[in-house]
CSV table of C-alpha atoms in Angstrom, one decimal:
chain,number,residue,atom,x,y,z
T,467,UNK,CA,-21.9,-1.2,9.9
T,468,UNK,CA,-22.2,-4.9,9.0
T,469,UNK,CA,-19.6,-7.0,7.1
T,470,UNK,CA,-21.1,-9.8,5.1
T,471,UNK,CA,-18.3,-12.4,5.2
T,472,UNK,CA,-17.5,-16.1,4.8
T,473,UNK,CA,-14.8,-17.6,7.0
T,474,UNK,CA,-13.0,-19.4,4.2
T,475,UNK,CA,-12.9,-16.4,1.8
T,476,UNK,CA,-9.4,-14.8,1.6
T,477,UNK,CA,-11.0,-11.6,0.3
T,478,UNK,CA,-13.3,-11.3,3.4
T,479,UNK,CA,-10.3,-12.2,5.6
T,480,UNK,CA,-8.4,-9.1,4.2
T,481,UNK,CA,-11.1,-6.9,5.7
T,482,UNK,CA,-11.3,-8.7,9.0
T,483,UNK,CA,-7.5,-8.5,9.4
T,484,UNK,CA,-7.6,-4.8,8.6
T,485,UNK,CA,-10.2,-4.3,11.3
T,486,UNK,CA,-8.1,-6.2,13.8
T,487,UNK,CA,-4.9,-4.3,12.9
T,488,UNK,CA,-6.7,-0.9,13.3
T,489,UNK,CA,-8.5,-1.9,16.6
T,490,UNK,CA,-11.9,-1.5,15.0
T,491,UNK,CA,-13.2,-5.1,15.2
T,492,UNK,CA,-16.0,-4.1,17.6
T,493,UNK,CA,-17.1,-1.3,15.2
T,494,UNK,CA,-18.2,-3.6,12.5
T,495,UNK,CA,-20.6,-6.6,13.0
T,496,UNK,CA,-19.3,-9.6,11.1
T,497,UNK,CA,-22.1,-11.7,9.6
T,498,UNK,CA,-20.6,-15.1,8.5
T,499,UNK,CA,-22.7,-16.7,5.7
T,500,UNK,CA,-22.5,-19.8,3.6
T,501,UNK,CA,-22.5,-19.0,-0.1
T,502,UNK,CA,-21.1,-20.6,-3.3
T,503,UNK,CA,-20.6,-19.6,-6.9
T,504,UNK,CA,-23.5,-21.7,-7.9
T,505,UNK,CA,-25.8,-21.2,-4.9
T,506,UNK,CA,-25.6,-17.5,-3.8
T,507,UNK,CA,-26.8,-16.8,-0.4
T,508,UNK,CA,-29.8,-14.3,-0.6
T,509,UNK,CA,-28.2,-12.0,1.9
T,510,UNK,CA,-25.0,-11.8,-0.2
T,511,UNK,CA,-27.0,-11.2,-3.4
T,512,UNK,CA,-29.0,-8.4,-1.6
T,513,UNK,CA,-25.7,-6.8,-0.5
T,514,UNK,CA,-23.7,-7.3,-3.7
T,515,UNK,CA,-25.4,-7.9,-7.1
T,516,UNK,CA,-22.4,-9.9,-8.2
T,517,UNK,CA,-23.1,-12.3,-5.3
T,518,UNK,CA,-19.6,-12.1,-3.9
T,519,UNK,CA,-18.3,-11.6,-0.4
T,520,UNK,CA,-17.2,-9.4,1.3
T,521,UNK,CA,-19.8,-6.6,1.3
T,522,UNK,CA,-19.9,-3.8,3.8
T,523,UNK,CA,-23.4,-2.7,4.6
T,524,UNK,CA,-23.6,0.9,5.8
T,525,UNK,CA,-26.4,2.6,7.6
T,526,UNK,CA,-25.7,6.0,6.0
T,527,UNK,CA,-25.0,5.0,2.4
T,528,UNK,CA,-25.0,2.3,-0.2
T,529,UNK,CA,-23.3,-1.0,0.5
T,530,UNK,CA,-19.6,-1.0,-0.4
T,531,UNK,CA,-18.2,-4.2,-2.0
T,532,UNK,CA,-15.1,-5.7,-3.5
T,533,UNK,CA,-12.4,-6.2,-0.9
T,534,UNK,CA,-10.1,-3.5,-2.3
T,535,UNK,CA,-12.8,-0.9,-2.2
T,536,UNK,CA,-13.9,-1.9,1.3
T,537,UNK,CA,-10.3,-1.8,2.6
T,538,UNK,CA,-9.7,1.7,1.0
T,539,UNK,CA,-13.0,2.9,2.6
T,540,UNK,CA,-12.2,1.6,6.1
T,541,UNK,CA,-8.6,2.8,5.8
T,542,UNK,CA,-9.9,6.3,5.1
T,543,UNK,CA,-12.6,6.2,7.7
T,544,UNK,CA,-10.2,5.2,10.5
T,545,UNK,CA,-7.2,7.1,9.2
T,546,UNK,CA,-5.2,3.9,9.4
T,547,UNK,CA,-2.5,4.8,7.0
T,548,UNK,CA,-2.4,1.4,5.3
T,549,UNK,CA,-2.3,3.0,1.9
T,550,UNK,CA,0.7,5.3,2.5
T,551,UNK,CA,0.9,8.0,-0.2
T,552,UNK,CA,4.7,7.8,-0.3
T,553,UNK,CA,4.6,4.3,-1.7
T,554,UNK,CA,1.0,4.1,-2.8
T,555,UNK,CA,1.6,2.5,-6.2
T,556,UNK,CA,3.9,-0.2,-4.8
T,557,UNK,CA,1.3,-0.9,-2.1
T,558,UNK,CA,-1.5,-1.1,-4.7
T,559,UNK,CA,0.5,-3.3,-7.1
T,560,UNK,CA,1.5,-5.8,-4.4
T,561,UNK,CA,-2.1,-5.9,-3.2
T,562,UNK,CA,-3.3,-6.5,-6.7
T,563,UNK,CA,-0.7,-9.3,-7.0
T,564,UNK,CA,-2.0,-10.9,-3.9
T,565,UNK,CA,-5.6,-10.6,-5.1
T,566,UNK,CA,-4.6,-12.2,-8.4
T,567,UNK,CA,-3.2,-15.2,-6.5
T,568,UNK,CA,-6.4,-15.5,-4.5
T,569,UNK,CA,-8.5,-15.3,-7.7
T,570,UNK,CA,-6.5,-18.1,-9.4
T,571,UNK,CA,-6.5,-20.3,-6.3
T,572,UNK,CA,-10.3,-19.8,-6.0
T,573,UNK,CA,-10.8,-20.8,-9.6
T,574,UNK,CA,-8.8,-24.0,-9.0
T,575,UNK,CA,-11.0,-24.8,-6.0
T,576,UNK,CA,-14.2,-24.2,-7.9
T,577,UNK,CA,-13.0,-26.3,-10.8
T,578,UNK,CA,-13.0,-29.4,-8.6
T,579,UNK,CA,-15.9,-28.4,-6.3
T,580,UNK,CA,-18.4,-27.2,-8.9
T,581,UNK,CA,-17.8,-29.4,-11.9
T,582,UNK,CA,-18.5,-33.1,-12.1
T,583,UNK,CA,-15.2,-35.1,-12.0
T,584,UNK,CA,-15.4,-36.1,-15.6
T,585,UNK,CA,-15.6,-32.5,-16.7
T,586,UNK,CA,-12.7,-31.1,-14.6
T,587,UNK,CA,-10.2,-29.5,-17.0
T,588,UNK,CA,-6.8,-30.2,-15.7
T,589,UNK,CA,-5.1,-27.9,-18.2
T,590,UNK,CA,-7.2,-25.0,-16.8
T,591,UNK,CA,-6.3,-25.9,-13.2
T,592,UNK,CA,-2.6,-26.0,-14.1
T,593,UNK,CA,-2.8,-22.7,-15.9
T,594,UNK,CA,-4.3,-21.1,-12.8
T,595,UNK,CA,-1.5,-22.6,-10.7
T,596,UNK,CA,1.0,-21.1,-13.2
T,597,UNK,CA,-0.4,-17.7,-12.3
T,598,UNK,CA,0.1,-18.3,-8.6
T,599,UNK,CA,3.6,-19.7,-9.1
T,600,UNK,CA,4.7,-16.7,-11.2
T,601,UNK,CA,3.3,-14.3,-8.6
T,602,UNK,CA,5.1,-16.1,-5.8
T,603,UNK,CA,8.4,-16.0,-7.8
T,604,UNK,CA,8.0,-12.3,-8.5
T,605,UNK,CA,7.2,-11.4,-4.9
T,606,UNK,CA,10.1,-13.6,-3.6
T,607,UNK,CA,12.5,-12.0,-6.1
T,608,UNK,CA,11.4,-8.4,-6.2
T,609,UNK,CA,9.1,-7.4,-3.4
T,610,UNK,CA,10.7,-8.6,-0.2
T,611,UNK,CA,12.2,-5.2,0.7
T,612,UNK,CA,8.6,-3.9,0.6
T,613,UNK,CA,7.2,-6.7,2.7
T,614,UNK,CA,10.0,-6.3,5.2
T,615,UNK,CA,9.1,-2.6,5.6
T,616,UNK,CA,6.3,-0.9,7.6
T,617,UNK,CA,2.9,-2.6,7.6
T,618,UNK,CA,0.6,-1.6,4.8
T,619,UNK,CA,-2.4,-3.1,3.0
T,620,UNK,CA,-0.2,-5.1,0.7
T,621,UNK,CA,1.2,-7.1,3.6
T,622,UNK,CA,-2.3,-8.0,4.8
T,623,UNK,CA,-3.3,-9.0,1.3
T,624,UNK,CA,-0.2,-11.2,0.7
T,625,UNK,CA,-0.6,-12.8,4.1
T,626,UNK,CA,-4.2,-13.7,3.3
T,627,UNK,CA,-3.3,-15.0,-0.1
T,628,UNK,CA,-0.6,-17.3,1.2
T,629,UNK,CA,-2.8,-18.4,4.0
T,630,UNK,CA,-5.5,-19.4,1.5
T,631,UNK,CA,-2.9,-21.4,-0.5
T,632,UNK,CA,-2.0,-23.3,2.7
T,633,UNK,CA,-5.7,-23.8,3.6
T,634,UNK,CA,-7.1,-25.0,0.2
T,635,UNK,CA,-4.0,-26.1,-1.8
T,636,UNK,CA,-1.5,-27.4,0.7
T,637,UNK,CA,-0.2,-30.1,-1.7
T,638,UNK,CA,0.9,-27.5,-4.3
T,639,UNK,CA,3.8,-26.3,-2.1
T,640,UNK,CA,4.1,-22.7,-3.0
T,641,UNK,CA,7.2,-22.5,-0.7
T,642,UNK,CA,9.5,-24.4,-3.0
T,643,UNK,CA,12.1,-21.9,-4.3
T,644,UNK,CA,10.5,-19.1,-2.3
T,645,UNK,CA,12.5,-19.2,0.9
T,646,UNK,CA,12.5,-15.4,1.6
T,647,UNK,CA,8.7,-15.3,1.2
T,648,UNK,CA,8.3,-18.4,3.4
T,649,UNK,CA,10.3,-16.8,6.2
T,650,UNK,CA,8.3,-13.6,6.0
T,651,UNK,CA,5.0,-15.5,6.1
T,652,UNK,CA,6.1,-17.5,9.1
T,653,UNK,CA,6.4,-14.3,11.0
T,654,UNK,CA,3.5,-12.5,9.6
T,655,UNK,CA,1.0,-15.4,10.0
T,656,UNK,CA,1.8,-15.4,13.7
T,657,UNK,CA,0.3,-11.8,14.1
T,658,UNK,CA,-2.7,-11.7,16.4
T,659,UNK,CA,-4.8,-10.3,13.5
T,660,UNK,CA,-3.9,-13.4,11.4
T,661,UNK,CA,-4.5,-16.0,14.0
T,662,UNK,CA,-7.8,-14.4,15.0
T,663,UNK,CA,-9.1,-14.6,11.4
T,664,UNK,CA,-7.7,-18.0,10.4
T,665,UNK,CA,-10.2,-19.8,8.1
T,666,UNK,CA,-12.2,-22.7,9.3
């Protein structure tokens, strides 16, 4: 199998962290590409018609894309147990929360990277940050018992989301008022799977 990836992408990082955590990094070839929302890499477009990474190219079936679909596929393939049935909806909801944070942060980055400076809509940027801030507040207030429990896919997704905020939006300071989440991330981000997949 071949993973079409981009080092800065938090969605692609989710998959790479899963592979590290399950000891399957050598089972999937990671192909790092350069692609943007306005200039899609042809290899990415061929793998995923939406032109997004990650995409998992299989030899025995159609390409699998969308990070949540890929993660479910690999979790099932390797019997990793990262989507535990006993708390499946908590895991899926927290993973969705992390993905929403990544989506909003990515839109903030694109607003400045793709638009000419005179066309940047600050109100749009602030609205996206509002989504991130509400998610951080909710996780810090309601989800810490889950994050402090056994590892599942929601931990990986949240770690990648917070890592992306630090990587692309360090001046926004998501940590303010989120001490419990900050403490959790300090420990989680030191995992070998996280340091090995840090964006560059």
